[in-house]
Amino acid sequence: MTLPASIPSPPAEWSSISLGPLTIHAYALCILAGIVAAMWLTNRRWRAKGGPEGVVWDICIWAIPFGIIGGRLYHIFSSPDAYFGPGFDGTGDLSLTWQIWRGGLGIWGAVALGLVGAWIACRRYGVRLSAFADAAAPGVLLAQAIGRLGNWFNQELFGAPTTLPWGLEIDASSPTFPPGVAEGTLFHPTFLYELVWNVLGVLLLLALDRKFTFRRGAMMWLYILVYTLGRVWIEMLRIDDAEMITLFGVEQRLNVWTSILLIVIAAAAFVMTILASRGRPDPGVYLTGRGAEALGSGDEPSAPGEGADLTGKDASDSVVSPASAGTADGAAVPDETDHDRGNRNGTATGA
Protein backbone atom coordinates (compact mmCIF):
# COMPACT_ATOMS: atom_id res chain seq x y z
CA MET A 1 0.00 0.00 0.00
CA THR A 2 1.39 3.37 -1.05
CA LEU A 3 0.70 6.31 1.23
CA PRO A 4 0.04 9.69 -0.37
CA ALA A 5 2.99 12.08 -0.29
CA SER A 6 0.76 15.11 0.28
CA ILE A 7 -2.67 16.22 1.43
CA PRO A 8 -4.84 17.49 -1.44
CA SER A 9 -7.01 20.55 -1.05
CA PRO A 10 -10.64 20.24 -2.13
CA PRO A 11 -11.55 21.67 -5.55
CA ALA A 12 -12.60 25.31 -5.50
CA GLU A 13 -16.16 24.37 -6.48
CA TRP A 14 -16.49 22.43 -3.22
CA SER A 15 -16.21 25.62 -1.20
CA SER A 16 -19.86 26.46 -1.86
CA ILE A 17 -23.12 24.97 -3.10
CA SER A 18 -25.67 27.00 -5.07
CA LEU A 19 -29.35 26.24 -4.58
CA GLY A 20 -31.09 28.70 -6.85
CA PRO A 21 -30.49 32.18 -5.44
CA LEU A 22 -29.07 30.69 -2.23
CA THR A 23 -25.35 30.00 -1.83
CA ILE A 24 -24.28 27.71 1.00
CA HIS A 25 -20.59 27.96 1.89
CA ALA A 26 -18.63 25.00 3.23
CA TYR A 27 -16.90 27.26 5.76
CA ALA A 28 -20.27 28.23 7.24
CA LEU A 29 -21.38 24.60 7.37
CA CYS A 30 -18.23 23.68 9.30
CA ILE A 31 -18.84 26.51 11.78
CA LEU A 32 -22.46 25.42 12.22
CA ALA A 33 -21.44 21.78 12.67
CA GLY A 34 -18.98 22.88 15.35
CA ILE A 35 -21.69 24.88 17.15
CA VAL A 36 -24.08 21.91 17.11
CA ALA A 37 -21.39 19.56 18.46
CA ALA A 38 -20.46 22.08 21.17
CA MET A 39 -24.07 22.47 22.27
CA TRP A 40 -24.54 18.70 22.40
CA LEU A 41 -21.46 18.15 24.55
CA THR A 42 -22.22 21.18 26.74
CA ASN A 43 -25.77 19.99 27.34
CA ARG A 44 -24.58 16.55 28.44
CA ARG A 45 -22.08 18.08 30.85
CA TRP A 46 -24.57 20.67 32.09
CA ARG A 47 -27.16 18.03 32.92
CA ALA A 48 -24.50 15.96 34.69
CA LYS A 49 -23.80 19.00 36.87
CA GLY A 50 -27.47 19.23 37.82
CA GLY A 51 -28.25 22.11 35.51
CA PRO A 52 -31.87 22.79 34.52
CA GLU A 53 -33.18 21.41 31.26
CA GLY A 54 -33.21 23.80 28.30
CA VAL A 55 -30.97 26.48 29.79
CA VAL A 56 -28.00 25.58 27.55
CA TRP A 57 -30.07 26.45 24.49
CA ASP A 58 -31.30 29.67 26.11
CA ILE A 59 -27.75 30.75 26.96
CA CYS A 60 -26.43 29.85 23.50
CA ILE A 61 -29.04 32.09 21.88
CA TRP A 62 -27.17 34.96 23.55
CA ALA A 63 -23.62 33.64 23.46
CA ILE A 64 -23.41 32.56 19.80
CA PRO A 65 -24.32 35.90 18.13
CA PHE A 66 -22.10 37.78 20.58
CA GLY A 67 -19.29 35.31 19.84
CA ILE A 68 -19.61 35.64 16.05
CA ILE A 69 -19.52 39.44 16.26
CA GLY A 70 -16.56 39.37 18.64
CA GLY A 71 -14.69 36.85 16.50
CA ARG A 72 -15.18 38.94 13.38
CA LEU A 73 -14.09 42.16 15.06
CA TYR A 74 -10.95 40.53 16.45
CA HIS A 75 -10.04 39.16 13.02
CA ILE A 76 -10.56 42.51 11.30
CA PHE A 77 -8.35 44.40 13.72
CA SER A 78 -5.68 41.67 13.99
CA SER A 79 -5.45 41.34 10.17
CA PRO A 80 -6.51 44.81 9.00
CA ASP A 81 -4.77 45.16 5.63
CA ALA A 82 -7.57 43.66 3.54
CA TYR A 83 -10.15 45.95 5.17
CA PHE A 84 -8.26 49.21 5.71
CA GLY A 85 -5.20 48.84 3.50
CA PRO A 86 -1.53 48.56 4.54
CA GLY A 87 -0.79 50.95 7.38
CA PHE A 88 -4.50 51.90 7.44
CA ASP A 89 -3.97 53.94 4.26
CA GLY A 90 -7.59 53.58 3.17
CA THR A 91 -6.93 51.30 0.18
CA GLY A 92 -8.69 48.29 1.73
CA ASP A 93 -12.19 47.04 0.99
CA LEU A 94 -14.59 47.54 3.90
CA SER A 95 -17.28 45.54 2.09
CA LEU A 96 -15.27 42.43 3.03
CA THR A 97 -16.23 43.07 6.66
CA TRP A 98 -19.55 41.24 6.24
CA GLN A 99 -18.24 38.37 4.10
CA ILE A 100 -17.69 35.95 6.96
CA TRP A 101 -18.04 32.95 4.62
CA ARG A 102 -14.61 33.84 3.19
CA GLY A 103 -13.10 33.05 6.58
CA GLY A 104 -11.96 35.24 9.41
CA LEU A 105 -13.21 34.64 12.95
CA GLY A 106 -10.68 35.33 15.71
CA ILE A 107 -11.11 32.95 18.61
CA TRP A 108 -10.26 35.41 21.39
CA GLY A 109 -12.80 37.94 20.22
CA ALA A 110 -15.34 35.13 19.98
CA VAL A 111 -14.57 33.88 23.50
CA ALA A 112 -14.53 37.37 25.03
CA LEU A 113 -17.83 38.62 23.59
CA GLY A 114 -19.34 35.14 23.77
CA LEU A 115 -18.75 35.19 27.52
CA VAL A 116 -20.46 38.59 27.71
CA GLY A 117 -23.52 37.13 25.99
CA ALA A 118 -23.41 34.06 28.23
CA TRP A 119 -23.13 36.28 31.32
CA ILE A 120 -26.25 38.22 30.33
CA ALA A 121 -28.16 34.99 29.78
CA CYS A 122 -26.91 33.38 32.98
CA ARG A 123 -28.12 36.38 34.97
CA ARG A 124 -31.51 36.20 33.29
CA TYR A 125 -31.91 32.49 34.00
CA GLY A 126 -30.42 32.50 37.49
CA VAL A 127 -27.40 30.27 36.95
CA ARG A 128 -23.71 30.81 37.59
CA LEU A 129 -21.53 31.82 34.66
CA SER A 130 -18.62 29.90 36.20
CA ALA A 131 -20.69 26.68 36.25
CA PHE A 132 -21.80 27.16 32.65
CA ALA A 133 -18.28 28.01 31.49
CA ASP A 134 -16.92 24.85 33.10
CA ALA A 135 -19.58 22.79 31.33
CA ALA A 136 -19.01 24.51 27.98
CA ALA A 137 -15.19 24.62 27.82
CA PRO A 138 -14.57 21.20 26.18
CA GLY A 139 -17.41 21.87 23.74
CA VAL A 140 -15.90 25.19 22.69
CA LEU A 141 -12.62 23.44 21.91
CA LEU A 142 -14.50 20.75 19.96
CA ALA A 143 -16.25 23.45 17.93
CA GLN A 144 -12.88 25.02 17.13
CA ALA A 145 -11.58 21.66 15.89
CA ILE A 146 -14.53 21.12 13.55
CA GLY A 147 -14.49 24.73 12.39
CA ARG A 148 -10.88 24.36 11.19
CA LEU A 149 -12.16 22.13 8.38
CA GLY A 150 -13.63 25.29 6.89
CA ASN A 151 -10.10 26.61 6.38
CA TRP A 152 -9.31 23.48 4.36
CA PHE A 153 -12.27 24.10 2.03
CA ASN A 154 -11.18 27.73 1.63
CA GLN A 155 -7.53 26.75 1.05
CA GLU A 156 -6.39 29.21 3.71
CA LEU A 157 -4.40 29.53 6.94
CA PHE A 158 -1.62 27.17 5.90
CA GLY A 159 1.98 27.39 6.99
CA ALA A 160 5.39 27.76 5.39
CA PRO A 161 6.58 25.49 2.55
CA THR A 162 7.53 21.96 3.60
CA THR A 163 8.74 18.70 2.10
CA LEU A 164 7.05 16.56 4.75
CA PRO A 165 4.82 13.77 3.39
CA TRP A 166 1.75 15.42 4.89
CA GLY A 167 2.38 18.73 3.15
CA LEU A 168 -0.74 20.51 1.93
CA GLU A 169 -1.43 21.13 -1.75
CA ILE A 170 -2.73 24.60 -2.62
CA ASP A 171 -4.02 25.46 -6.09
CA ALA A 172 -1.67 27.90 -7.79
CA SER A 173 -4.76 29.74 -9.05
CA SER A 174 -6.07 30.26 -5.51
CA PRO A 175 -5.92 33.88 -4.27
CA THR A 176 -4.30 32.53 -1.10
CA PHE A 177 -1.32 31.02 -2.97
CA PRO A 178 1.79 32.98 -1.91
CA PRO A 179 3.32 35.11 -4.67
CA GLY A 180 6.77 34.13 -5.85
CA VAL A 181 6.40 30.52 -4.75
CA ALA A 182 6.75 27.75 -7.34
CA GLU A 183 3.61 25.91 -8.43
CA GLY A 184 3.37 22.50 -6.76
CA THR A 185 4.98 23.67 -3.51
CA LEU A 186 3.58 21.96 -0.43
CA PHE A 187 2.77 23.83 2.78
CA HIS A 188 2.39 22.97 6.46
CA PRO A 189 -1.32 22.12 7.01
CA THR A 190 -1.58 24.31 10.11
CA PHE A 191 -5.37 24.00 10.08
CA LEU A 192 -4.89 20.23 10.50
CA TYR A 193 -2.30 20.67 13.24
CA GLU A 194 -4.75 22.77 15.20
CA LEU A 195 -7.65 20.40 14.51
CA VAL A 196 -5.68 17.44 15.90
CA TRP A 197 -4.37 19.49 18.84
CA ASN A 198 -7.89 20.60 19.72
CA VAL A 199 -9.37 17.09 19.56
CA LEU A 200 -6.60 15.80 21.82
CA GLY A 201 -7.26 18.78 24.07
CA VAL A 202 -10.94 17.87 24.35
CA LEU A 203 -10.04 14.33 25.38
CA LEU A 204 -7.53 15.66 27.92
CA LEU A 205 -10.01 18.12 29.44
CA LEU A 206 -12.70 15.46 29.76
CA ALA A 207 -10.29 12.98 31.34
CA LEU A 208 -8.95 15.51 33.84
CA ASP A 209 -12.42 16.73 34.75
CA ARG A 210 -13.59 13.15 35.28
CA LYS A 211 -10.73 12.65 37.73
CA PHE A 212 -10.68 16.02 39.54
CA THR A 213 -14.16 17.55 38.92
CA PHE A 214 -13.12 21.13 38.23
CA ARG A 215 -15.46 23.94 39.29
CA ARG A 216 -15.66 27.70 39.88
CA GLY A 217 -14.30 28.40 36.38
CA ALA A 218 -11.19 26.21 36.66
CA MET A 219 -12.19 24.20 33.58
CA MET A 220 -12.48 27.34 31.46
CA TRP A 221 -9.00 28.50 32.52
CA LEU A 222 -7.61 25.04 31.77
CA TYR A 223 -9.20 25.13 28.32
CA ILE A 224 -7.53 28.49 27.59
CA LEU A 225 -4.19 27.13 28.79
CA VAL A 226 -4.39 23.94 26.72
CA TYR A 227 -5.49 25.74 23.58
CA THR A 228 -2.90 28.51 23.71
CA LEU A 229 -0.05 26.07 24.35
CA GLY A 230 -0.83 24.66 20.91
CA ARG A 231 -1.78 27.90 19.21
CA VAL A 232 1.50 29.64 20.03
CA TRP A 233 3.67 27.24 17.98
CA ILE A 234 1.10 26.62 15.25
CA GLU A 235 0.70 30.37 14.76
CA MET A 236 4.46 30.72 14.26
CA LEU A 237 4.23 28.39 11.25
CA ARG A 238 1.58 30.41 9.43
CA ILE A 239 2.44 32.75 6.57
CA ASP A 240 -0.88 34.48 5.91
CA ASP A 241 -1.13 38.24 6.43
CA ALA A 242 -1.27 39.29 10.07
CA GLU A 243 -0.55 42.27 12.28
CA MET A 244 3.09 42.11 13.38
CA ILE A 245 4.10 43.35 16.83
CA THR A 246 7.66 43.91 18.11
CA LEU A 247 8.26 43.27 21.82
CA PHE A 248 11.63 42.99 23.53
CA GLY A 249 13.28 43.32 20.12
CA VAL A 250 11.38 40.29 18.73
CA GLU A 251 8.85 40.73 15.93
CA GLN A 252 6.03 38.22 15.94
CA ARG A 253 2.43 37.90 14.87
CA LEU A 254 -0.14 39.50 17.16
CA ASN A 255 -1.73 36.12 17.89
CA VAL A 256 1.62 34.71 19.04
CA TRP A 257 2.02 37.45 21.65
CA THR A 258 -1.64 37.13 22.60
CA SER A 259 -1.23 33.38 23.11
CA ILE A 260 1.88 33.84 25.26
CA LEU A 261 0.09 36.40 27.43
CA LEU A 262 -2.93 34.14 27.82
CA ILE A 263 -0.75 31.15 28.74
CA VAL A 264 0.61 33.13 31.69
CA ILE A 265 -2.80 34.49 32.72
CA ALA A 266 -4.62 31.16 32.35
CA ALA A 267 -1.95 29.20 34.25
CA ALA A 268 -2.00 31.67 37.14
CA ALA A 269 -5.81 31.86 37.22
CA PHE A 270 -6.16 28.07 37.08
CA VAL A 271 -3.81 27.57 40.04
CA MET A 272 -5.46 30.35 42.04
CA THR A 273 -8.93 28.94 41.34
CA ILE A 274 -7.91 25.44 42.42
CA LEU A 275 -6.30 26.75 45.62
CA ALA A 276 -9.31 28.93 46.42
CA SER A 277 -11.68 25.96 45.93
CA ARG A 278 -9.90 23.66 48.39
CA GLY A 279 -12.04 22.75 51.36
CA ARG A 280 -15.05 24.62 50.02
CA PRO A 281 -18.27 22.88 48.95
CA ASP A 282 -19.46 23.00 45.36
CA PRO A 283 -21.74 26.06 45.04
CA GLY A 284 -23.81 24.28 42.38
CA VAL A 285 -25.15 25.79 39.19
CA TYR A 286 -27.67 28.28 40.57
CA LEU A 287 -27.14 31.83 41.73
CA THR A 288 -27.98 32.41 45.36
CA GLY A 289 -31.75 32.48 45.84
CA ARG A 290 -32.35 31.36 42.25
CA GLY A 291 -32.71 27.59 42.58
CA ALA A 292 -34.80 25.10 40.66
CA GLU A 293 -38.03 26.38 42.17
CA ALA A 294 -37.36 29.92 40.92
CA LEU A 295 -36.64 28.63 37.41
CA GLY A 296 -39.66 26.35 37.41
CA SER A 297 -37.63 23.50 35.94
CA GLY A 298 -38.52 20.95 38.56
CA ASP A 299 -34.85 20.09 39.06
CA GLU A 300 -33.32 19.98 42.49
CA PRO A 301 -30.33 22.21 43.30
CA SER A 302 -27.15 20.43 42.34
CA ALA A 303 -25.41 20.91 45.66
CA PRO A 304 -26.42 21.50 49.25
CA GLY A 305 -24.35 24.69 49.28
CA GLU A 306 -26.51 26.33 46.64
CA GLY A 307 -28.39 28.39 49.18
CA ALA A 308 -25.26 30.32 50.25
CA ASP A 309 -22.83 32.39 48.20
CA LEU A 310 -19.64 30.34 48.42
CA THR A 311 -17.71 31.79 45.50
CA GLY A 312 -16.81 35.23 46.77
CA LYS A 313 -17.78 38.41 45.01
CA ASP A 314 -17.29 37.39 41.42
CA ALA A 315 -19.58 39.33 39.09
CA SER A 316 -21.02 36.14 37.62
CA ASP A 317 -21.97 34.80 41.03
CA SER A 318 -23.43 37.95 42.57
CA VAL A 319 -26.31 37.65 45.01
CA VAL A 320 -29.74 38.22 43.52
CA SER A 321 -32.43 38.36 46.14
CA PRO A 322 -35.70 36.53 45.56
CA ALA A 323 -37.51 39.76 46.42
CA SER A 324 -36.02 41.63 43.48
CA ALA A 325 -36.52 38.75 41.02
CA GLY A 326 -34.63 40.90 38.53
CA THR A 327 -31.46 40.76 36.54
CA ALA A 328 -28.41 42.92 36.06
CA ASP A 329 -30.04 44.72 33.16
CA GLY A 330 -33.36 45.17 34.88
CA ALA A 331 -35.22 42.46 32.95
CA ALA A 332 -37.67 40.43 34.98
CA VAL A 333 -37.10 36.72 35.40
CA PRO A 334 -40.01 34.64 34.04
CA ASP A 335 -42.14 33.16 36.78
CA GLU A 336 -42.73 29.46 37.13
CA THR A 337 -45.94 29.53 35.13
CA ASP A 338 -44.29 31.27 32.16
CA HIS A 339 -41.33 28.91 32.21
CA ASP A 340 -43.52 25.82 32.27
CA ARG A 341 -45.60 27.23 29.44
CA GLY A 342 -42.40 27.71 27.41
CA ASN A 343 -41.39 24.11 28.04
CA ARG A 344 -44.74 22.86 26.79
CA ASN A 345 -44.38 24.96 23.65
CA GLY A 346 -40.94 23.58 22.94
CA THR A 347 -38.97 26.76 23.54
CA ALA A 348 -36.67 25.07 26.02
CA THR A 349 -35.09 21.85 24.86
CA GLY A 350 -32.29 19.62 25.95
CA ALA A 351 -30.55 19.62 22.55
Short mmCIF file of C-alpha atoms in Angstrom, two decimals, residues 52 55 58-59 62 120-127 286-287 290 295 327 333-334 339:
data_model
loop_
_atom_site.label_atom_id
_atom_site.label_comp_id
_atom_site.label_asym_id
_atom_site.label_seq_id
_atom_site.Cartn_x
_atom_site.Cartn_y
_atom_site.Cartn_z
CA PRO A 52 -31.87 22.79 34.52
CA VAL A 55 -30.97 26.48 29.79
CA ASP A 58 -31.30 29.67 26.11
CA ILE A 59 -27.75 30.75 26.96
CA TRP A 62 -27.17 34.96 23.55
CA ILE A 120 -26.25 38.22 30.33
CA ALA A 121 -28.16 34.99 29.78
CA CYS A 122 -26.91 33.38 32.98
CA ARG A 123 -28.12 36.38 34.97
CA ARG A 124 -31.51 36.20 33.29
CA TYR A 125 -31.91 32.49 34.00
CA GLY A 126 -30.42 32.50 37.49
CA VAL A 127 -27.40 30.27 36.95
CA TYR A 286 -27.67 28.28 40.57
CA LEU A 287 -27.14 31.83 41.73
CA ARG A 290 -32.35 31.36 42.25
CA LEU A 295 -36.64 28.63 37.41
CA THR A 327 -31.46 40.76 36.54
CA VAL A 333 -37.10 36.72 35.40
CA PRO A 334 -40.01 34.64 34.04
CA HIS A 339 -41.33 28.91 32.21
#
